[in-house]
PDB file of N, CA and C in Angstrom:
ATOM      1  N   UNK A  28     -60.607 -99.564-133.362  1.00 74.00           N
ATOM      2  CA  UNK A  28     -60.990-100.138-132.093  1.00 74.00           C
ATOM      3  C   UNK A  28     -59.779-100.125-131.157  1.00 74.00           C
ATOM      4  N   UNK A  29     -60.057 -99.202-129.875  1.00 83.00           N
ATOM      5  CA  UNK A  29     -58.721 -99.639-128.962  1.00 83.00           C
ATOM      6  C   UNK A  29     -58.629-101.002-128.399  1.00 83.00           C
ATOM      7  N   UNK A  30     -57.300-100.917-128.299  1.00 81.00           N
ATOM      8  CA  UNK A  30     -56.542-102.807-127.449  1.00 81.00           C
ATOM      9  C   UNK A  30     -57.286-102.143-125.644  1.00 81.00           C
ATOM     10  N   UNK A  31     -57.636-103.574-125.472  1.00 83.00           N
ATOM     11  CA  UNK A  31     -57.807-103.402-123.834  1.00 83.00           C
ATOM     12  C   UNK A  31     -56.432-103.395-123.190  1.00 83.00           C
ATOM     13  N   UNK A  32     -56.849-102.641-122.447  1.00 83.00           N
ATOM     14  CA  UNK A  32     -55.602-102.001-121.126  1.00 83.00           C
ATOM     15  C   UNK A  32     -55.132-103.402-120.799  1.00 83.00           C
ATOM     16  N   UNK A  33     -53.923-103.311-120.332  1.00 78.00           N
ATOM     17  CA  UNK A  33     -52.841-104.870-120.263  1.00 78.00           C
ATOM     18  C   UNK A  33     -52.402-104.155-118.967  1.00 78.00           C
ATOM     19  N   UNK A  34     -52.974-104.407-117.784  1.00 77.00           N
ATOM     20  CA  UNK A  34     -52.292-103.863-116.186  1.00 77.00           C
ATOM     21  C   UNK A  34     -50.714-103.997-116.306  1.00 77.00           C
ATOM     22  N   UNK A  35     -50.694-105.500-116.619  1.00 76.00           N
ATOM     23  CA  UNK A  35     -49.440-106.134-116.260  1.00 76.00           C
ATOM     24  C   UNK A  35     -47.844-105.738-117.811  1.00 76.00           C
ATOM     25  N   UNK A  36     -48.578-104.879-118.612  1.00 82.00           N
ATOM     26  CA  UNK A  36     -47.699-104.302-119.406  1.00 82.00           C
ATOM     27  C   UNK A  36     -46.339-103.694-118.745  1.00 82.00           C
ATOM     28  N   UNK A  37     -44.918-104.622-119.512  1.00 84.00           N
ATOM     29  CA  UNK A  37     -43.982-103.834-118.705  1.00 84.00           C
ATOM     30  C   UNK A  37     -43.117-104.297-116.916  1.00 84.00           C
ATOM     31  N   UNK A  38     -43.838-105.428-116.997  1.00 85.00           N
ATOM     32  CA  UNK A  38     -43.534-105.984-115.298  1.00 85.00           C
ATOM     33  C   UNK A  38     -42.843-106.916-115.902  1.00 85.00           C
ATOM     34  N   UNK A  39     -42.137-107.538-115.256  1.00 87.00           N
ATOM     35  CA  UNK A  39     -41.736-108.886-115.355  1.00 87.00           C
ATOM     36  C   UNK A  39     -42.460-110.150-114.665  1.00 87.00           C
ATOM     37  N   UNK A  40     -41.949-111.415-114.971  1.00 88.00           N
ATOM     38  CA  UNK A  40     -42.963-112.634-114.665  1.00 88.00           C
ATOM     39  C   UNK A  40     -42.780-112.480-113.116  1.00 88.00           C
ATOM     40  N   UNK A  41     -41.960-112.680-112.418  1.00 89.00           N
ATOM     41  CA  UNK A  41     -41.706-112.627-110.534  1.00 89.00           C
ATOM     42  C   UNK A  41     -43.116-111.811-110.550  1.00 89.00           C
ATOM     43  N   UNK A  42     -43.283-110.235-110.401  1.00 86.00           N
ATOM     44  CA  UNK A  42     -44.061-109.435-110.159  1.00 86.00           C
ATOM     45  C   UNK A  42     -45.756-109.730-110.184  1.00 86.00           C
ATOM     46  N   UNK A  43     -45.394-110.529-111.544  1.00 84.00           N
ATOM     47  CA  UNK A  43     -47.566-111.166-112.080  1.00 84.00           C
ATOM     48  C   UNK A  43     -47.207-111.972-111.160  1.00 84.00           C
ATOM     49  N   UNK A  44     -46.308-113.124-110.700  1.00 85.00           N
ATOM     50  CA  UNK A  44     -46.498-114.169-110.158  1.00 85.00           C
ATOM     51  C   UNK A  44     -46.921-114.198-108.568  1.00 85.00           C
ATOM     52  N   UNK A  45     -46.198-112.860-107.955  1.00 83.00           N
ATOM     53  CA  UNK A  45     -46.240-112.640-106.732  1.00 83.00           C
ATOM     54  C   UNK A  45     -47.358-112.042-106.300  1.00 83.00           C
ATOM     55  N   UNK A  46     -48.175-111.320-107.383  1.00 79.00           N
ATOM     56  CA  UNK A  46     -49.414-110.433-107.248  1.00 79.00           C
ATOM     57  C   UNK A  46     -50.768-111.468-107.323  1.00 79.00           C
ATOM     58  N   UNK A  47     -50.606-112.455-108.509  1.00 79.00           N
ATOM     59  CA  UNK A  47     -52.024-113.529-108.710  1.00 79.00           C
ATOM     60  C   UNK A  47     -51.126-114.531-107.778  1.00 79.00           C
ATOM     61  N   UNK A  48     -51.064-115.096-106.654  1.00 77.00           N
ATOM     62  CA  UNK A  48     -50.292-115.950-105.566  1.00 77.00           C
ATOM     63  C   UNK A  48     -51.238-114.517-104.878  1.00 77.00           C
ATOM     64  N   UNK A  49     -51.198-113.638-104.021  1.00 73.00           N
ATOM     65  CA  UNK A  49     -51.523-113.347-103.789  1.00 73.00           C
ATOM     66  C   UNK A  49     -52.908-112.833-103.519  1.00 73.00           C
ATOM     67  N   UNK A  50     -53.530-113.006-104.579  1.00 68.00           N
ATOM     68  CA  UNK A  50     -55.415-112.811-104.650  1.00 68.00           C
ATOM     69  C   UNK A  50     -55.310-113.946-104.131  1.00 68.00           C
ATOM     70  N   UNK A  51     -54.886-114.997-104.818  1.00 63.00           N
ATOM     71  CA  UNK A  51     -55.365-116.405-104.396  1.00 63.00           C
ATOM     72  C   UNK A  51     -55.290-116.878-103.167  1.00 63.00           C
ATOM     73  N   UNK A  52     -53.968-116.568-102.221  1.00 61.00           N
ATOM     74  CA  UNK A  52     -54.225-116.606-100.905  1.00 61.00           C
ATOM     75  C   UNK A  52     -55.332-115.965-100.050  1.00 61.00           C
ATOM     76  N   UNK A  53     -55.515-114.727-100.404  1.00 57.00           N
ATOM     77  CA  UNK A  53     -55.886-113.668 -99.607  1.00 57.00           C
ATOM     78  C   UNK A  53     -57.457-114.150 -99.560  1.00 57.00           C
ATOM     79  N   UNK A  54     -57.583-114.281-101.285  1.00 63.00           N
ATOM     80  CA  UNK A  54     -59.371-114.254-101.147  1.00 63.00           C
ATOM     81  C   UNK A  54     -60.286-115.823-101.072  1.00 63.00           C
ATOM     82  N   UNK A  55     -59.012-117.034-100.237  1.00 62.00           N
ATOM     83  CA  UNK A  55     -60.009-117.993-100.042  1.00 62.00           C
ATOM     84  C   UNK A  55     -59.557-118.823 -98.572  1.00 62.00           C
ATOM     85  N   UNK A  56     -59.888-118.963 -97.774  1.00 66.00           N
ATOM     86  CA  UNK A  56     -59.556-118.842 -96.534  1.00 66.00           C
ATOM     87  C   UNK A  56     -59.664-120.633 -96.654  1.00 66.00           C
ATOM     88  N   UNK A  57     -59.489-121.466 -95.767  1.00 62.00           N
ATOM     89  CA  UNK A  57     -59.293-123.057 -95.979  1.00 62.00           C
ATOM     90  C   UNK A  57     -60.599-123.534 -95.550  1.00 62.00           C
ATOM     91  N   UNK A  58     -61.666-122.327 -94.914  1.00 70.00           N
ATOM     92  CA  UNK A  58     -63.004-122.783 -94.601  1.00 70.00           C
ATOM     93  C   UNK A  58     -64.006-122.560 -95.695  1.00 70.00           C
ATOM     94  N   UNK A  59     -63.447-121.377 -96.436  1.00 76.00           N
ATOM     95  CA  UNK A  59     -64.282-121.557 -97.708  1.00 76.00           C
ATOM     96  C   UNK A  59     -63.813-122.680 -99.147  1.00 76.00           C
ATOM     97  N   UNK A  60     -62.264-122.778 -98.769  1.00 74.00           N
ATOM     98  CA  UNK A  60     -62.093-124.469 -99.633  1.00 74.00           C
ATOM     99  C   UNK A  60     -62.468-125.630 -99.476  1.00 74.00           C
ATOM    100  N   UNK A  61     -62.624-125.188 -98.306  1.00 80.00           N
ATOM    101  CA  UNK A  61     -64.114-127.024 -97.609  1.00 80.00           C
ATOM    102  C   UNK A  61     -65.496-126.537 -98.240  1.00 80.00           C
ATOM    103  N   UNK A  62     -66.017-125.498 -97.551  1.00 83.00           N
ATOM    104  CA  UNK A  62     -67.071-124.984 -98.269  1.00 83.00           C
ATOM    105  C   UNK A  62     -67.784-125.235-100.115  1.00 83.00           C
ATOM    106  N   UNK A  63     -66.260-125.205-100.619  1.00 82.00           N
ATOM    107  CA  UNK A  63     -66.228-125.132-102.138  1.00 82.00           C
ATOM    108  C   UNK A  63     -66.444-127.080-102.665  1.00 82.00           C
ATOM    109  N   UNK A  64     -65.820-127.300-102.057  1.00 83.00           N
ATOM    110  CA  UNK A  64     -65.434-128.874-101.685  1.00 83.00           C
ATOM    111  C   UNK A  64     -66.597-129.095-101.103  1.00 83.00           C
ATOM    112  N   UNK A  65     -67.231-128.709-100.674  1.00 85.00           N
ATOM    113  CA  UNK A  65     -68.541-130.201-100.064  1.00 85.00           C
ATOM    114  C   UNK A  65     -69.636-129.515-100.717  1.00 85.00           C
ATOM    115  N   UNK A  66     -69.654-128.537-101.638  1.00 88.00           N
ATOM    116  CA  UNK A  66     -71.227-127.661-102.524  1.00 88.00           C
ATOM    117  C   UNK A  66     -70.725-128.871-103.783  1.00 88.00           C
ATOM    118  N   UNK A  67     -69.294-128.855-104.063  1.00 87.00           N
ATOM    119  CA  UNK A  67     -68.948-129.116-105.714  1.00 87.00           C
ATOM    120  C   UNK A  67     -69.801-130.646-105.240  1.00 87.00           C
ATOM    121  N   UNK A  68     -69.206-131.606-104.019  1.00 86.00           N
ATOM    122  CA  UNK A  68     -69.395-133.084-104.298  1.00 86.00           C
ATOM    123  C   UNK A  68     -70.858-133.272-104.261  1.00 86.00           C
ATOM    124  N   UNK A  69     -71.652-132.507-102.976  1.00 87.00           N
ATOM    125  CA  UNK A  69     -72.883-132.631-103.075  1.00 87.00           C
ATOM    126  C   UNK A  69     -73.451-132.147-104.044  1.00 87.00           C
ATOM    127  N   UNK A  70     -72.973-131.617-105.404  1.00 89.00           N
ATOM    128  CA  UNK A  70     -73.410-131.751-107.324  1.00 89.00           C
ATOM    129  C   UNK A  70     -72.876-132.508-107.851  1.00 89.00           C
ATOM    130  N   UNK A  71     -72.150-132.775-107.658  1.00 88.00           N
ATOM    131  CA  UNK A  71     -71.730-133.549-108.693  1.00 88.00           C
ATOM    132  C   UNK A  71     -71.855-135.498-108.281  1.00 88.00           C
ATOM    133  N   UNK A  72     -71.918-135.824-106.825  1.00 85.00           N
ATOM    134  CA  UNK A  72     -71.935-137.075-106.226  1.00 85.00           C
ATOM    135  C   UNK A  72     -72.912-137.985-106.891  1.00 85.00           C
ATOM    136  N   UNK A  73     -74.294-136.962-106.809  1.00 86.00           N
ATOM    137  CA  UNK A  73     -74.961-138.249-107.157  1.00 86.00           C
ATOM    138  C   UNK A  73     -75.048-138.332-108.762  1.00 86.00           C
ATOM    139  N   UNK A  74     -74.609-137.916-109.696  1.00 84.00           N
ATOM    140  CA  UNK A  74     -74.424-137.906-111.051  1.00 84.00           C
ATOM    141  C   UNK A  74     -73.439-138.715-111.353  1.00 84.00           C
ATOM    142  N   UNK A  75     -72.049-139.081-110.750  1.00 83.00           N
ATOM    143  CA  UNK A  75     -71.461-139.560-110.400  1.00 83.00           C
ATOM    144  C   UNK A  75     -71.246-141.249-109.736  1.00 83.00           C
ATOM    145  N   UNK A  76     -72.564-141.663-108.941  1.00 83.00           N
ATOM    146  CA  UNK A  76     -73.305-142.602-108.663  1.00 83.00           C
ATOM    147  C   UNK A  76     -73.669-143.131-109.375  1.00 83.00           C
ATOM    148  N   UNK A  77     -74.690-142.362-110.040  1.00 87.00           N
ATOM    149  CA  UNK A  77     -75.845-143.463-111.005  1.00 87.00           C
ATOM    150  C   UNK A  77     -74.711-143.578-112.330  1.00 87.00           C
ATOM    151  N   UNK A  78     -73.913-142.899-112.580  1.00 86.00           N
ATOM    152  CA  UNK A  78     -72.889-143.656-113.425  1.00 86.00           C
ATOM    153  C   UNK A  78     -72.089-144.815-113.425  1.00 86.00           C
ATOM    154  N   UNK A  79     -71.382-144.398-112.511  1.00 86.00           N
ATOM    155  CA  UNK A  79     -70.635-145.583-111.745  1.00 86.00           C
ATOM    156  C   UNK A  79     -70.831-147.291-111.101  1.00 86.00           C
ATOM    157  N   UNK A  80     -72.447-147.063-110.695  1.00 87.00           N
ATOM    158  CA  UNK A  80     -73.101-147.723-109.913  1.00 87.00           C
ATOM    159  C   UNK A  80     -73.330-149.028-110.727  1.00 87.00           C
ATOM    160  N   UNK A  81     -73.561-148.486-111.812  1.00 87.00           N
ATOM    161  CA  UNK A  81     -73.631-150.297-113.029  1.00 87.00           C
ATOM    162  C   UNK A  81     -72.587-150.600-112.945  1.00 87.00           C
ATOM    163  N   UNK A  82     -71.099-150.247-112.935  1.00 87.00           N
ATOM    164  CA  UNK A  82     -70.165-150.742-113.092  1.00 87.00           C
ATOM    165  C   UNK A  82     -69.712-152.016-111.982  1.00 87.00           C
ATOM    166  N   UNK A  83     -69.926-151.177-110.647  1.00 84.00           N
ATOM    167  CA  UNK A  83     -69.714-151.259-109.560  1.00 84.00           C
ATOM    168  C   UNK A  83     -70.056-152.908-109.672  1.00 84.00           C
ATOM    169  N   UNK A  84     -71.621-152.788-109.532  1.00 86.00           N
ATOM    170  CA  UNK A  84     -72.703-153.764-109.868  1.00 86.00           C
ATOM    171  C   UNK A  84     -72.170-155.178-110.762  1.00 86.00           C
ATOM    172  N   UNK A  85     -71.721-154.926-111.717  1.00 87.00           N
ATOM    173  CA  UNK A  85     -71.207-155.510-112.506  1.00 87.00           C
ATOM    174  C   UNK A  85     -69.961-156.126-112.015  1.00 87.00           C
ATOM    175  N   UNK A  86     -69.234-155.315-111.813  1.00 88.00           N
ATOM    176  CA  UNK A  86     -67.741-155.763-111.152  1.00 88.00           C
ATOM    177  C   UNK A  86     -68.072-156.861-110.206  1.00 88.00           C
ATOM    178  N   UNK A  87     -69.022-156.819-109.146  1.00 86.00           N
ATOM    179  CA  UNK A  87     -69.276-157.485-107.581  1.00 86.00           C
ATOM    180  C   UNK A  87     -70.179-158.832-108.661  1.00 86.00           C
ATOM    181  N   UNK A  88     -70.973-158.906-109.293  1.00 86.00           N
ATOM    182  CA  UNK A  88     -71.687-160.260-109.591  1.00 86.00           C
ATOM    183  C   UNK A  88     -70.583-160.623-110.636  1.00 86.00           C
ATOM    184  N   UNK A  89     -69.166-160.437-111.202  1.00 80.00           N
ATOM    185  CA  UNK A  89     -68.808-161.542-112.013  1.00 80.00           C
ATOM    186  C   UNK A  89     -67.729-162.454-110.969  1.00 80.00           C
TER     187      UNK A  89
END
């Protein structure tokens, strides 16, 4: 069985570091990190709620 191809075979760490820093800038702009940010809370919020919400509850009547 061949080894999968290793791009980064042979570079040093600076080089991977400067290249993945780079996707990461390039491919998310600060309107799609809001974007990402208000899909994740509006899933995860109200799951989040009905968890929390006894506590809450609890905390305020002792």
């Amino acid at each position: 069985m061949k080894a999968p191809i290793d791009r980064f075979k042979g570079k040093d760490r600076k080089y991977i570091y400067e290249k993945e820093s780079l996707i990461d800038k390039d491919r998310l702009e600060s309107g799609d990190r809001l974007a990402m940010f208000l899909a994740a809370m509006k899933t995860f919020l109200p799951w989040v709620l009905l968890l929390l919400s006894p506590l809450f509850l609890f905390a305020i009547l002792i």
